[in-house]
Amino acid sequence: MPIPATYDDRPDIGQPSDTTYTPVPWPRTFLTWCGSNGDTIPLTGDITGRDSPAGIAIAKGPAGLGMPTFDLKADQLPNMDGGLFRSTRATTRDITIPLIIRGVDRTSLLKMHNRLLRALNPNTGPGWITATEGDGIARHLECYYISGAEGSETEENGAFTWMKMALVLRAMDPYWYSAAERQYDWHLDTGTAMPFLSNAAYPGFFPMRISSAGFSPGGLVDAVNDSSVEAWPVWTAYGPLTSLALENVTTGQRFRLRDNVTVPTGKALVIDTRPGIKTVELDGVNAWPQMNADSALWPLRPGRNQLRVMATDVGPTTLIRLHHVPRYLSYVGG
């Protein structure tokens, strides 16, 4: 666990030893807490006195930042050993973060303590833990404060200018979310470049400028979900277009509007497949009744997905956009 990183042995990377290998310099992992009040507080400060004797720092022993726990469902087999697996699901995630708050005097200690309490208050809503690895890739997790900041006046937990606490936070959604969004566009090839990805951290990609044939049944495009967890996209379709169908060929799932449903020029159809939202709106009006009965608000499975976008009566202003945020098992990926 690199928060903080202290170890005595070089880890086995599972490869043949290479005397020419040069270890990669890797900065510390940084954690921040952003409360629902908008205050962002660094949690991995240096309070050793080398740079500054005061601040908030994570002590050894944070827990719950890796793999979530899973609830397995199984049926016990009659007259036989063992059981029969049925399903599994990730449960809510509890995270423990041991903190040390050190001030240069009593006043500075109380200011930092009170600032942290205001940002933790769950009555005003959830906050976000953001973990940034040494390579600069950041992931965040929405959490509610549960316990740990009640305070303890024992000798080992506090003094006049410092205090310790072990925060317990609970994430209702146990998956870490990327700070880099992914975006795919389908539109007519008019020569106007449009962004393929919406974040500059992912260079080297180009817009999908396709002909009207790209909106036909034969037009397949690969979309990659670089995680081992499903990603739920948000679709936005700008008119004009008719008979929109969005299909994940890899999984066999499809979303379709009724054949006579048209998205006019200047209007937008928004299909939000994210858990807890699940909405279909045309120009802000509920469009669930306009869906075909066999429609599904499908996710992107981990890895490569073959997608087919079909529509008729498209024009130069037609744009169909897929936008999603990858989810991960751990703050370092997975």
Steps between C-alpha positions, in 0.01 A plus 500: 500500500676817383310731738754543654750268333735318736639156423820304546489248214483548125171347379506206261358622169459145374755531221852360447764706677658764281816663630461778240155600625484850646226560758252766393497809725152519641365787711268443791131444453301810596153494653263792533154536651250733335199564721151580379574860603756513218805513727787280376737386777830320429538194724859403417698795630852488646490578873849374581641849510723463196284740300229609742431387854125537465226343290285188453663167417393138462660268753587139427209264456234636261258226401226442244656679201550184294257232388138534621335221693254276315181327609472151349165326456491122486258211553600214725492168316273236657676177600829629353800696619524869423265732318402637158611854413217736400624859490731756651490873560734759647379636833542848644860584584635619837833683502713571807746789480718563809593869517741714701425871526794709622498875555774749575287608797161423652320755282627354171414148618141600575464679165610193305286271716186712459557538125520121465182446706302742284615321184409158649146588614271242328190714563606722211558207263779265394862590442762361264830330563741553213811282473774615262773248424861582417424492128247780544190283439223593744192305609224604736242338724183656641474441876307596812669553836398233755723534808850557634504874568323480836825586677708328766698671775721203580874563510572303182224672299565869558681784667494879502607544134417164338231233488431164337177364353403201286231610255250239380335588168235305310460490122156393379649440154812291575679568171764765440430734209756632254565872487539468120177470304464308174306624201405356159327700226303393193426770242517567130844557348478874438869560565444656841713331766332417826661364819524123530588509870418790728816494709847610390658221706407258220669638184540332165132437422305644209136583436267248342399682184283258310279509197125452513568130444642499853146532627396187315483142636850424367676782687691343791731693733720369782470665844748395769422493872847473657371368832382169641172663609200585283472864387158661455488756219301817448382543140410834344344505153461835324255521213397464235461125513229234503475138617806509725644161604809454720632145516781333691575217258744343748231444764200475267312783677329783318313825564245608239253782457176435317531531123291816482687689772704792366753722674458838323784733407611700803359246748682234702412154625688407821521134607658465844567135584686560830380302806259700712412734210375302194322775307404561135407860419427681174550875536454461878177298471472136612537278193466156661168438315687549170728200559447162338394227739820299442728792592767481770714774656815297457853549641841469342654174613869493602733503201404538134138565403371501142231765463253565220317833470204509262284798402320635196429849367831630634652831396815714534406602857428144616730395784478190718734507799589223745652625825609281790725502806691176566461334841771303678530242776780684680650845532793373289278342233375154428 
